[in-house]
Coordinates of C-alpha atoms in Angstrom, one line a residue:
Chain A
X1 CA -53.6 -17.1 65.4
X2 CA -50.1 -18.4 65.4
X3 CA -50.6 -21.5 67.4
X4 CA -53.8 -22.4 65.4
X5 CA -51.6 -22.7 62.4
X6 CA -49.0 -24.9 64.0
X7 CA -51.4 -26.9 64.9
X8 CA -54.3 -26.9 61.6
X9 CA -50.9 -28.5 59.4
X10 CA -49.7 -30.8 62.8
X11 CA -53.9 -31.6 62.1
X12 CA -53.3 -31.7 58.3
X13 CA -50.1 -34.1 57.9
X14 CA -51.6 -36.0 61.3
X15 CA -48.2 -35.0 63.2
X16 CA -47.6 -33.1 66.1
X17 CA -43.6 -33.5 65.4
X18 CA -40.9 -30.4 65.1
X19 CA -37.4 -31.5 62.7
X20 CA -35.0 -29.1 64.6
X21 CA -32.4 -28.3 62.4
X22 CA -29.2 -28.6 65.1
X23 CA -26.5 -28.8 62.5
X24 CA -22.9 -28.8 63.1
X25 CA -20.3 -29.9 60.7
X26 CA -19.3 -33.4 62.1
X27 CA -23.5 -34.4 60.6
X28 CA -22.6 -33.3 57.0
X29 CA -22.2 -35.0 54.8
X30 CA -19.0 -35.1 52.8
X31 CA -20.0 -34.2 49.1
X32 CA -21.7 -31.0 50.8
X33 CA -18.4 -30.2 52.5
X34 CA -16.0 -31.2 49.5
X35 CA -18.5 -29.0 47.5
X36 CA -18.4 -25.7 49.7
X37 CA -14.6 -25.9 50.4
X38 CA -14.3 -26.3 46.3
X39 CA -16.6 -23.3 45.9
X40 CA -15.2 -20.9 49.2
X41 CA -12.3 -22.6 50.2
X42 CA -11.8 -23.1 54.2
X43 CA -13.7 -19.9 55.5
X44 CA -16.5 -19.8 57.7
X45 CA -18.6 -18.9 54.9
X46 CA -18.0 -22.0 53.8
X47 CA -19.2 -24.1 56.6
X48 CA -22.3 -21.6 57.0
X49 CA -22.4 -22.5 53.3
X50 CA -23.4 -26.2 54.0
X51 CA -25.5 -25.7 56.8
X52 CA -27.9 -24.1 54.4
X53 CA -27.1 -26.5 51.7
X54 CA -27.6 -29.1 54.2
X55 CA -30.9 -28.1 55.1
X56 CA -32.1 -27.4 52.2
X57 CA -32.0 -30.7 51.0
X58 CA -33.9 -31.8 54.6
X59 CA -36.7 -29.0 54.3
X60 CA -37.3 -30.3 50.4
X61 CA -37.5 -33.9 51.8
X62 CA -40.1 -33.3 55.3
X63 CA -42.2 -31.0 54.7
X64 CA -44.9 -33.1 53.3
X65 CA -44.6 -35.1 56.3
X66 CA -43.4 -32.8 59.0
X67 CA -45.3 -29.9 60.3
X68 CA -42.3 -27.6 61.5
X69 CA -39.1 -27.1 62.2
X70 CA -37.3 -25.6 64.6
X71 CA -34.0 -24.2 64.3
X72 CA -31.6 -23.6 67.5
X73 CA -29.5 -20.5 66.7
X74 CA -26.8 -21.6 68.4
X75 CA -25.3 -23.5 65.9
X76 CA -25.5 -20.4 63.1
X77 CA -24.3 -18.6 65.8
X78 CA -21.0 -19.9 65.7
X79 CA -19.8 -19.1 62.1
X80 CA -20.7 -15.6 63.0
X81 CA -22.6 -14.0 60.4
X82 CA -22.4 -16.1 58.2
X83 CA -23.9 -18.2 60.2
X84 CA -26.7 -16.1 60.4
X85 CA -27.5 -15.7 56.9
X86 CA -27.7 -19.4 56.8
X87 CA -30.3 -19.3 59.8
X88 CA -32.5 -16.5 57.6
X89 CA -32.3 -18.0 54.4
X90 CA -32.5 -21.9 55.9
X91 CA -36.3 -20.0 57.2
X92 CA -36.9 -18.3 54.1
X93 CA -36.0 -21.9 52.8
X94 CA -38.3 -23.4 55.1
X95 CA -41.6 -20.9 54.8
X96 CA -41.6 -20.8 51.2
X97 CA -42.8 -24.5 51.4
X98 CA -44.8 -24.2 53.8
X99 CA -43.2 -25.8 57.2
X100 CA -44.3 -23.6 60.5
X101 CA -40.7 -22.9 61.9
X102 CA -40.1 -22.4 65.9
X103 CA -36.3 -20.4 66.2
X104 CA -34.7 -21.8 69.0
X105 CA -33.2 -19.1 70.2
X106 CA -34.2 -19.0 74.9
X107 CA -34.0 -15.2 74.5
X108 CA -34.4 -13.1 76.9
X109 CA -33.8 -9.0 78.4
X110 CA -36.2 -6.6 79.4
X111 CA -37.8 -3.8 77.9
X112 CA -36.8 -1.9 74.9
X113 CA -34.0 -4.8 74.5
X114 CA -36.3 -7.8 74.4
X115 CA -38.6 -5.6 72.4
X116 CA -35.5 -5.8 70.0
X117 CA -35.2 -9.8 70.0
X118 CA -38.8 -9.7 69.5
X119 CA -38.7 -7.2 66.4
X120 CA -35.2 -9.2 64.7
X121 CA -37.3 -13.0 65.0
X122 CA -40.9 -11.8 64.9
X123 CA -41.1 -8.7 64.2
X124 CA -40.2 -6.1 61.6
X125 CA -36.8 -3.7 61.9
X126 CA -37.5 0.3 61.4
X127 CA -35.1 1.3 58.8
X128 CA -35.2 4.9 57.4
X129 CA -38.2 7.5 56.4
X130 CA -40.7 4.5 57.8
X131 CA -39.9 1.7 56.1
X132 CA -39.7 -1.4 57.4
X133 CA -38.3 -5.1 56.3
X134 CA -37.9 -8.5 59.0
X135 CA -34.4 -9.4 60.1
X136 CA -35.1 -13.5 60.4
X137 CA -38.8 -13.8 59.9
X138 CA -39.5 -17.2 62.0
X139 CA -43.5 -18.4 62.8
X140 CA -42.4 -18.1 66.7
X141 CA -38.7 -18.3 69.0
X142 CA -38.1 -19.8 72.4
X143 CA -37.7 -17.4 75.7
X144 CA -36.4 -18.0 78.6
X145 CA -38.8 -16.2 81.3
X146 CA -36.3 -15.8 84.4
X147 CA -36.9 -11.6 84.2
X148 CA -40.8 -11.4 85.0
X149 CA -43.7 -10.3 83.1
X150 CA -41.2 -7.6 81.7
X151 CA -39.1 -10.2 79.9
X152 CA -42.2 -11.2 78.0
X153 CA -44.7 -7.9 77.9
X154 CA -42.5 -6.7 74.1
X155 CA -42.9 -10.4 72.6
X156 CA -47.2 -10.6 73.5
X157 CA -47.3 -7.3 71.4
X158 CA -45.7 -8.3 68.6
X159 CA -46.9 -11.8 67.9
X160 CA -50.3 -9.9 68.3
X161 CA -49.3 -7.5 65.4
X162 CA -47.5 -10.4 63.1
X163 CA -49.3 -13.1 64.2
X164 CA -46.6 -14.7 65.8
X165 CA -46.4 -17.5 68.9
X166 CA -43.5 -18.0 71.1
X167 CA -42.5 -20.9 73.7
X168 CA -41.3 -20.1 76.9
X169 CA -39.2 -22.5 79.3
X170 CA -41.2 -23.8 81.8
X171 CA -39.1 -27.8 82.8
X172 CA -36.7 -28.1 80.5
X173 CA -34.9 -31.7 79.6
X174 CA -31.4 -31.6 80.7
X175 CA -30.5 -33.5 84.1
X176 CA -29.1 -30.8 85.8
X177 CA -32.8 -28.7 85.2
X178 CA -34.0 -29.7 88.8
X179 CA -31.2 -27.3 90.5
X180 CA -33.2 -25.0 89.8
X181 CA -36.4 -25.6 88.2
X182 CA -37.8 -28.5 90.6
X183 CA -36.7 -26.2 93.6
X184 CA -40.2 -25.2 95.6
X185 CA -41.0 -22.0 96.2
X186 CA -44.3 -22.3 98.8
X187 CA -44.9 -25.3 98.5
X188 CA -44.6 -25.3 94.5
X189 CA -42.1 -26.0 92.1
X190 CA -40.5 -22.9 90.2
X191 CA -41.3 -24.8 86.8
X192 CA -45.0 -25.1 88.0
X193 CA -44.7 -20.8 89.1
X194 CA -43.2 -19.9 85.4
X195 CA -46.0 -23.0 83.8
X196 CA -49.2 -20.2 85.3
X197 CA -47.6 -17.1 84.7
X198 CA -47.1 -18.9 80.5
X199 CA -51.4 -19.6 80.9
X200 CA -51.9 -15.4 81.8
X201 CA -49.4 -13.9 79.7
X202 CA -51.4 -16.0 77.0
X203 CA -55.0 -15.1 78.3
X204 CA -56.0 -12.4 75.3
X205 CA -54.5 -14.6 72.8
X206 CA -56.4 -17.5 72.6
X207 CA -57.1 -18.5 68.9
X208 CA -60.1 -21.6 68.3
X209 CA -58.7 -24.7 70.0
X210 CA -57.7 -22.6 73.2
X211 CA -54.7 -22.2 72.8
X212 CA -53.2 -19.3 73.0
X213 CA -49.8 -17.5 70.8
X214 CA -47.5 -18.7 74.4
X215 CA -46.2 -22.1 74.9
X216 CA -43.8 -23.1 77.2
X217 CA -40.7 -25.6 77.0
X218 CA -41.3 -29.1 79.2
X219 CA -38.4 -31.6 78.3
X220 CA -39.8 -35.9 77.2
X221 CA -37.6 -36.7 79.8
X222 CA -39.5 -35.8 82.5
X223 CA -42.6 -37.4 81.7
X224 CA -44.8 -37.4 85.5
X225 CA -43.9 -33.7 85.0
X226 CA -45.8 -33.4 81.6
X227 CA -48.9 -34.9 82.9
X228 CA -49.1 -33.2 85.4
X229 CA -48.2 -29.4 84.0
X230 CA -50.5 -30.7 80.7
X231 CA -53.6 -30.6 83.2
X232 CA -52.7 -27.5 85.0
X233 CA -52.4 -25.6 81.7
X234 CA -55.0 -26.5 79.9
X235 CA -54.6 -23.1 77.2
X236 CA -51.1 -23.7 76.5
X237 CA -49.5 -25.4 73.3
X238 CA -46.1 -27.7 74.6
X239 CA -42.3 -27.6 72.7
X240 CA -41.6 -30.4 74.6
X241 CA -37.6 -31.8 73.7
X242 CA -35.4 -35.0 74.9
X243 CA -37.1 -37.3 72.1
X244 CA -34.4 -39.9 70.5
X245 CA -31.5 -39.1 71.2
X246 CA -31.4 -37.3 74.8
X247 CA -33.4 -40.9 75.8
X248 CA -37.1 -40.2 75.3
X249 CA -39.4 -42.6 74.0
X250 CA -43.0 -42.1 72.8
X251 CA -44.6 -43.3 76.0
X252 CA -43.4 -41.0 77.4
X253 CA -44.9 -38.0 76.0
X254 CA -47.7 -39.2 75.8
X255 CA -49.3 -37.2 79.2
X256 CA -48.7 -33.7 76.6
X257 CA -51.1 -34.0 74.5
X258 CA -55.0 -34.3 75.5
X259 CA -57.8 -35.2 72.8
X260 CA -54.1 -36.1 70.2
X261 CA -53.4 -32.0 70.1
X262 CA -51.8 -30.7 72.5
X263 CA -48.0 -29.9 72.1
X264 CA -45.4 -30.2 68.9
X265 CA -42.2 -33.2 70.2
X266 CA -39.3 -32.5 68.6
X267 CA -36.6 -34.9 67.2
X268 CA -33.1 -33.0 65.8
X269 CA -30.4 -35.7 65.6
X270 CA -32.2 -38.2 64.5
X271 CA -33.9 -37.3 61.9
X272 CA -30.3 -34.8 60.7
X273 CA -28.0 -37.7 61.6
X274 CA -30.8 -40.9 60.0
X275 CA -28.4 -41.9 57.9
X276 CA -25.5 -42.4 59.6
X277 CA -27.6 -44.8 61.8
X278 CA -28.9 -46.1 58.9
X279 CA -25.5 -46.9 57.7
X280 CA -26.6 -45.0 54.7
X281 CA -24.8 -43.4 51.5
X282 CA -24.6 -39.4 52.8
X283 CA -25.7 -39.0 49.6
X284 CA -28.8 -40.3 50.6
X285 CA -29.0 -38.2 53.7
X286 CA -32.4 -36.9 53.2
X287 CA -34.0 -39.8 52.5
X288 CA -33.1 -41.1 55.2
X289 CA -34.1 -38.4 57.3
X290 CA -37.6 -38.3 55.9
X291 CA -38.0 -42.2 56.9
X292 CA -36.4 -41.6 60.5
X293 CA -40.4 -38.7 60.9
X294 CA -42.1 -41.2 59.4
X295 CA -41.0 -43.8 61.7
X296 CA -41.5 -41.1 64.5
X297 CA -44.7 -39.8 63.6
X298 CA -45.7 -43.4 63.2
X299 CA -43.8 -43.7 67.0
X300 CA -45.9 -41.0 68.8
X301 CA -49.1 -41.4 66.4
X302 CA -49.3 -44.7 68.4
X303 CA -49.7 -43.7 71.7
X304 CA -52.1 -40.5 71.2
Chain B
X1 CA -6.8 -14.5 84.2
X2 CA -10.4 -13.0 81.9
X3 CA -11.2 -11.0 85.1
X4 CA -8.0 -10.4 86.0
X5 CA -7.4 -8.4 82.7
X6 CA -10.9 -6.3 83.2
X7 CA -9.9 -5.3 86.5
X8 CA -6.5 -4.2 85.7
X9 CA -7.9 -1.5 82.7
X10 CA -9.9 -0.6 85.5
X11 CA -7.5 0.3 87.8
X12 CA -5.4 2.1 85.0
X13 CA -8.1 3.5 84.0
X14 CA -9.0 4.7 87.7
X15 CA -12.5 4.0 86.0
X16 CA -14.9 0.7 87.4
X17 CA -17.5 1.2 84.5
X18 CA -18.2 0.0 80.9
X19 CA -20.1 1.6 77.8
X20 CA -23.1 -0.3 76.8
X21 CA -23.3 0.3 73.4
X22 CA -27.2 -1.0 72.0
X23 CA -27.1 1.8 69.3
X24 CA -30.9 2.2 68.1
X25 CA -31.2 4.2 65.3
X26 CA -32.7 7.1 66.5
X27 CA -29.7 7.5 68.5
X28 CA -27.6 8.1 65.5
X29 CA -26.7 11.7 64.3
X30 CA -28.2 12.3 61.2
X31 CA -24.4 12.6 59.3
X32 CA -23.4 9.1 60.4
X33 CA -27.4 8.2 58.5
X34 CA -27.5 10.0 55.6
X35 CA -23.9 8.5 55.0
X36 CA -25.0 5.0 55.3
X37 CA -28.1 5.3 53.5
X38 CA -25.9 7.2 49.9
X39 CA -23.9 4.3 50.3
X40 CA -26.1 1.8 50.8
X41 CA -29.9 2.5 49.8
X42 CA -32.5 2.4 52.5
X43 CA -31.8 -0.6 53.6
X44 CA -31.0 -3.4 56.7
X45 CA -27.6 -3.3 55.1
X46 CA -27.7 0.5 55.2
X47 CA -28.8 0.3 58.8
X48 CA -26.4 -2.1 60.2
X49 CA -23.4 0.0 58.9
X50 CA -24.3 3.1 60.6
X51 CA -24.2 1.2 63.6
X52 CA -20.9 0.9 63.1
X53 CA -19.9 4.2 62.4
X54 CA -21.6 5.2 65.4
X55 CA -19.6 2.2 67.4
X56 CA -16.9 3.7 65.8
X57 CA -16.3 6.9 67.1
X58 CA -17.5 6.2 70.6
X59 CA -15.1 3.3 71.2
X60 CA -12.6 6.2 69.9
X61 CA -13.7 8.9 72.2
X62 CA -13.4 6.6 75.5
X63 CA -10.5 4.0 74.5
X64 CA -8.5 5.8 77.4
X65 CA -11.5 6.4 79.7
X66 CA -13.5 3.7 79.7
X67 CA -12.2 0.4 80.6
X68 CA -14.5 -1.9 78.6
X69 CA -17.6 -2.0 76.0
X70 CA -21.0 -3.8 76.1
X71 CA -22.6 -4.8 73.4
X72 CA -26.4 -5.3 73.5
X73 CA -26.8 -8.6 71.2
X74 CA -30.8 -7.5 70.6
X75 CA -29.5 -4.8 69.0
X76 CA -27.6 -6.6 66.1
X77 CA -29.2 -9.1 65.4
X78 CA -33.2 -6.9 64.9
X79 CA -30.8 -5.1 61.5
X80 CA -30.3 -9.7 60.7
X81 CA -26.8 -10.7 59.4
X82 CA -25.9 -7.2 58.3
X83 CA -26.3 -6.4 62.1
X84 CA -24.4 -9.4 62.7
X85 CA -21.4 -8.0 61.1
X86 CA -22.0 -5.0 62.9
X87 CA -21.7 -6.8 66.1
X88 CA -18.4 -8.7 65.1
X89 CA -16.7 -5.3 64.1
X90 CA -17.2 -3.5 67.0
X91 CA -16.6 -5.9 69.1
X92 CA -13.1 -6.6 66.6
X93 CA -12.5 -2.3 67.1
X94 CA -12.7 -1.8 70.8
X95 CA -9.8 -4.8 71.2
X96 CA -7.9 -2.9 68.5
X97 CA -8.9 -0.2 70.7
X98 CA -7.7 -2.1 73.9
X99 CA -11.1 -2.0 75.7
X100 CA -12.8 -5.3 77.4
X101 CA -15.6 -6.5 75.8
X102 CA -18.0 -8.0 77.9
X103 CA -21.0 -9.6 74.7
X104 CA -24.2 -9.3 76.4
X105 CA -26.5 -12.0 74.9
X106 CA -27.5 -13.9 78.2
X107 CA -27.0 -16.9 76.1
X108 CA -28.5 -20.2 77.6
X109 CA -29.4 -24.2 77.1
X110 CA -27.8 -27.7 77.5
X111 CA -24.8 -29.7 76.2
X112 CA -24.2 -29.4 73.4
X113 CA -25.8 -26.1 72.2
X114 CA -24.8 -24.2 75.1
X115 CA -21.2 -25.2 73.7
X116 CA -22.2 -23.9 70.9
X117 CA -23.2 -20.5 72.2
X118 CA -19.7 -20.3 74.2
X119 CA -18.0 -21.5 71.1
X120 CA -19.7 -18.3 69.3
X121 CA -19.0 -15.8 71.7
X122 CA -16.2 -16.8 73.2
X123 CA -14.0 -19.2 71.3
X124 CA -12.8 -20.7 68.3
X125 CA -15.4 -22.8 66.5
X126 CA -13.9 -25.5 63.2
X127 CA -13.7 -25.3 60.1
X128 CA -12.0 -27.8 57.6
X129 CA -9.3 -30.3 57.8
X130 CA -8.9 -29.3 61.9
X131 CA -8.7 -25.2 60.9
X132 CA -10.6 -23.2 63.2
X133 CA -11.1 -19.5 63.7
X134 CA -13.1 -16.7 66.0
X135 CA -16.3 -16.3 65.4
X136 CA -17.8 -13.2 67.5
X137 CA -14.5 -12.8 70.1
X138 CA -15.6 -11.6 73.2
X139 CA -13.8 -11.4 77.0
X140 CA -16.9 -11.8 78.8
X141 CA -20.8 -13.3 77.2
X142 CA -23.3 -12.8 79.5
X143 CA -25.6 -16.2 80.3
X144 CA -29.0 -17.1 81.8
X145 CA -28.1 -20.5 84.2
X146 CA -32.5 -20.9 84.8
X147 CA -31.3 -24.4 83.1
X148 CA -28.4 -25.7 86.1
X149 CA -25.0 -26.2 85.6
X150 CA -25.7 -28.6 82.4
X151 CA -25.8 -24.3 80.7
X152 CA -23.0 -23.0 82.3
X153 CA -20.4 -26.1 82.3
X154 CA -19.4 -25.9 79.0
X155 CA -18.8 -22.2 79.3
X156 CA -16.0 -23.0 82.0
X157 CA -14.3 -24.8 80.0
X158 CA -14.1 -22.1 77.1
X159 CA -13.3 -20.0 80.0
X160 CA -10.8 -21.5 81.0
X161 CA -9.3 -22.8 77.5
X162 CA -9.0 -19.2 75.8
X163 CA -9.0 -16.8 79.3
X164 CA -12.6 -15.9 79.3
X165 CA -15.2 -14.7 81.8
X166 CA -19.0 -15.1 82.2
X167 CA -21.9 -13.1 83.4
X168 CA -24.7 -14.6 84.9
X169 CA -27.7 -13.0 85.9
X170 CA -28.1 -13.8 89.3
X171 CA -30.9 -10.2 90.5
X172 CA -31.3 -8.2 87.1
X173 CA -31.7 -4.5 86.8
X174 CA -36.4 -4.4 85.6
X175 CA -39.3 -3.9 88.6
X176 CA -40.8 -7.2 87.2
X177 CA -37.5 -9.2 88.3
X178 CA -39.3 -10.5 91.0
X179 CA -41.6 -12.0 90.2
X180 CA -39.3 -15.5 89.7
X181 CA -36.1 -13.8 91.6
X182 CA -37.4 -13.2 95.0
X183 CA -39.2 -16.0 95.9
X184 CA -38.1 -17.9 99.1
X185 CA -36.6 -21.6 98.3
X186 CA -36.1 -23.0 101.0
X187 CA -36.3 -19.1 102.8
X188 CA -33.8 -18.4 100.5
X189 CA -35.1 -16.2 97.6
X190 CA -34.0 -17.5 94.4
X191 CA -31.8 -14.6 93.1
X192 CA -29.6 -15.6 96.4
X193 CA -29.7 -20.0 95.2
X194 CA -28.4 -18.3 91.6
X195 CA -25.4 -16.5 93.3
X196 CA -24.3 -19.2 95.1
X197 CA -24.2 -21.4 92.6
X198 CA -22.0 -18.3 90.7
X199 CA -19.8 -18.9 93.8
X200 CA -19.4 -22.4 92.7
X201 CA -19.2 -23.0 89.2
X202 CA -16.3 -20.4 89.5
X203 CA -14.5 -22.2 92.5
X204 CA -11.5 -23.2 90.0
X205 CA -11.1 -20.4 87.7
X206 CA -10.1 -17.8 90.4
X207 CA -7.4 -14.7 89.5
X208 CA -5.2 -12.7 91.6
X209 CA -7.8 -10.6 92.7
X210 CA -9.7 -12.7 94.5
X211 CA -12.3 -13.2 91.8
X212 CA -13.4 -15.6 89.9
X213 CA -14.5 -16.2 85.7
X214 CA -17.9 -16.6 86.8
X215 CA -19.7 -12.6 87.3
X216 CA -23.2 -12.2 88.3
X217 CA -25.3 -9.4 87.2
X218 CA -26.9 -7.7 89.3
X219 CA -28.7 -4.3 89.1
X220 CA -28.5 -0.8 90.6
X221 CA -31.9 -0.6 91.1
X222 CA -32.2 -3.1 93.7
X223 CA -29.4 -1.3 96.2
X224 CA -30.0 -3.9 99.5
X225 CA -29.6 -6.7 97.1
X226 CA -26.5 -5.1 95.5
X227 CA -24.8 -4.7 99.4
X228 CA -25.5 -8.3 100.8
X229 CA -25.5 -10.4 98.1
X230 CA -21.3 -8.2 98.1
X231 CA -21.2 -10.1 101.6
X232 CA -22.7 -13.2 100.8
X233 CA -20.5 -13.4 97.5
X234 CA -17.0 -12.7 97.7
X235 CA -15.2 -14.5 94.7
X236 CA -18.1 -13.2 92.6
X237 CA -17.5 -10.3 90.7
X238 CA -21.2 -8.3 89.5
X239 CA -21.9 -5.8 86.2
X240 CA -24.4 -3.7 87.5
X241 CA -26.7 -2.0 84.8
X242 CA -29.9 0.0 85.7
X243 CA -27.2 3.3 86.5
X244 CA -28.4 6.5 85.1
X245 CA -31.8 6.4 82.7
X246 CA -33.1 3.0 85.1
X247 CA -33.4 5.1 87.7
X248 CA -29.5 4.2 89.8
X249 CA -27.1 6.6 91.1
X250 CA -23.6 6.2 92.4
X251 CA -25.2 5.6 96.3
X252 CA -26.4 3.2 94.6
X253 CA -23.8 1.0 93.4
X254 CA -21.7 2.0 96.2
X255 CA -22.3 -1.4 98.3
X256 CA -21.1 -3.0 94.7
X257 CA -17.4 -2.8 96.4
X258 CA -14.9 -3.7 98.2
X259 CA -11.6 -1.8 98.5
X260 CA -11.9 0.0 95.5
X261 CA -13.1 -3.1 93.4
X262 CA -15.4 -6.1 92.7
X263 CA -17.9 -4.4 90.5
X264 CA -17.7 -2.9 87.5
X265 CA -21.1 -0.6 86.4
X266 CA -23.0 -0.3 83.1
X267 CA -24.8 3.2 81.3
X268 CA -25.6 2.7 78.2
X269 CA -27.8 5.7 76.6
X270 CA -26.6 7.6 79.2
X271 CA -23.5 7.9 77.2
X272 CA -24.8 7.0 74.1
X273 CA -27.9 9.7 74.0
X274 CA -25.3 12.5 75.9
X275 CA -25.5 14.5 72.8
X276 CA -28.6 14.8 73.2
X277 CA -29.2 15.5 76.7
X278 CA -26.5 18.5 76.6
X279 CA -28.5 20.0 72.9
X280 CA -25.0 19.7 71.2
X281 CA -24.4 19.0 67.2
X282 CA -25.2 15.3 66.5
X283 CA -21.9 16.0 64.8
X284 CA -20.0 15.8 67.9
X285 CA -21.9 13.1 69.8
X286 CA -18.6 10.9 70.2
X287 CA -16.9 14.9 72.1
X288 CA -20.2 14.2 74.2
X289 CA -20.1 10.1 75.2
X290 CA -16.8 11.1 76.3
X291 CA -17.9 14.3 78.5
X292 CA -20.1 12.0 80.5
X293 CA -18.8 9.1 80.4
X294 CA -15.6 11.1 82.9
X295 CA -18.7 12.2 84.8
X296 CA -19.7 9.1 85.5
X297 CA -16.4 7.8 86.7
X298 CA -15.6 10.9 88.3
X299 CA -19.2 10.2 89.8
X300 CA -18.6 6.7 91.3
X301 CA -15.3 7.0 92.2
X302 CA -17.0 9.7 94.3
X303 CA -18.6 7.3 96.6
X304 CA -15.7 4.8 96.7

């Protein structure tokens, strides 16, 4: 079970966190930028290569401290197909180094189209004469359930076949998330209805820790809802964004856990830009990221 | 105004339809598959090249009949970064041939991440030393508004700067769309609340036909809701999936229009696979697609 693999790595490293790899060029140290421009010119390809070089350093420095990475597709798509190559290479490199990969794409569609997304990110693509090959091959994918079960069912089959997981958006960490998600449906907020759907969708794919292959995204910036949802969704593992740069602290995420498991907390900018915040030289960015990852691990463990 | 450009092309060709380019290998005639395998082997690259060759033929045959194409990202992502190159090349080729391009990605996220998606699909990406370049460069992008205004505002700025548009999911065409979208929020269905948000988001970007740069996706398979929404959302242009293969007919989409404009109706499989349905040789797939596009145009015009 995919979620079991994530949980076991969390237990092994005593660290329920995930490093978000959302590399903007502004975050990347000059020495990498100078190298790629010298090699590939001032091009889309150079920018994409810079993302991958940056990520490689982070992965190498983090892989024995942090169990998982979460690359955010948008930052790769921005550099066109070269950017998508960087996403592919990042996922492959992280897996080679023993990390669990949550591809953050928030993909959503229906039927055969959702099946195509599931195939792209978690499964294998049919080529010619029965040959198959994996396109991006993450361990889990974030998805948006607005379209209902038709959008989720094609994922469940692929999760089962390829031992993968998904995280559906339930209560997102942004200020305007309440505009729709907090509104009441027969007395229940939309996010709770969505959370109940996650429990249902995952019903037949529960692992040995009791969590299913259908997880939920619940923001650290809404600690009360996080605590309520933890109680109401006992088989749904949480991916928790919003720690650090977005304002959530260790106390805010404590409610996401039960008996020390149940969630993985994301930090992106906090880790990627640690060298800037610490006033360190760009050449030490990976070391700075490792220090911040250890600080974050200890911070979160202190409330569990 | 981006939506004006689409409307003018619709008026010029007297055709309120869009050809969905969701190319699966099964749809692609043997002569193309044989060519790409001979050239690139049994590889991801060959499959991606097959998509582009197939699309090129369709675009050439359709561009003086159909105003727009709608490539569905999922079918390109499935072939990894080579697939994304095929998406890029398809968009560029359609624009060269005067077509309006709606990239169907149903992207969604918040703040700077949504900005990255908007940049990827509608804007220009920052490279080095102030240089910029467009990554995918469609004319419009489909988006999912589950995260609220924080997910839409970054798009509005880019729509304004680059003269682009978006289509937010309101009432999707699939059978399970009602699980969330039809539920009542203070007596109003979720899809209506989402539709009202579209009106608000587009308020400051209305074109000369009265429609804003924020359109809505409303399925042909729910004709009553389509008619109601047309009345309630007078400034929101509709992208209507579900005609043909999904079961919607010309009468079902009539309610999406007012005075002959207001919507663009999509057909994907109906057009792409016309040669199979007509029992024609694979080499004539583009001609068959053109015949089907003309039939669809006349069918829809007959009820306007």
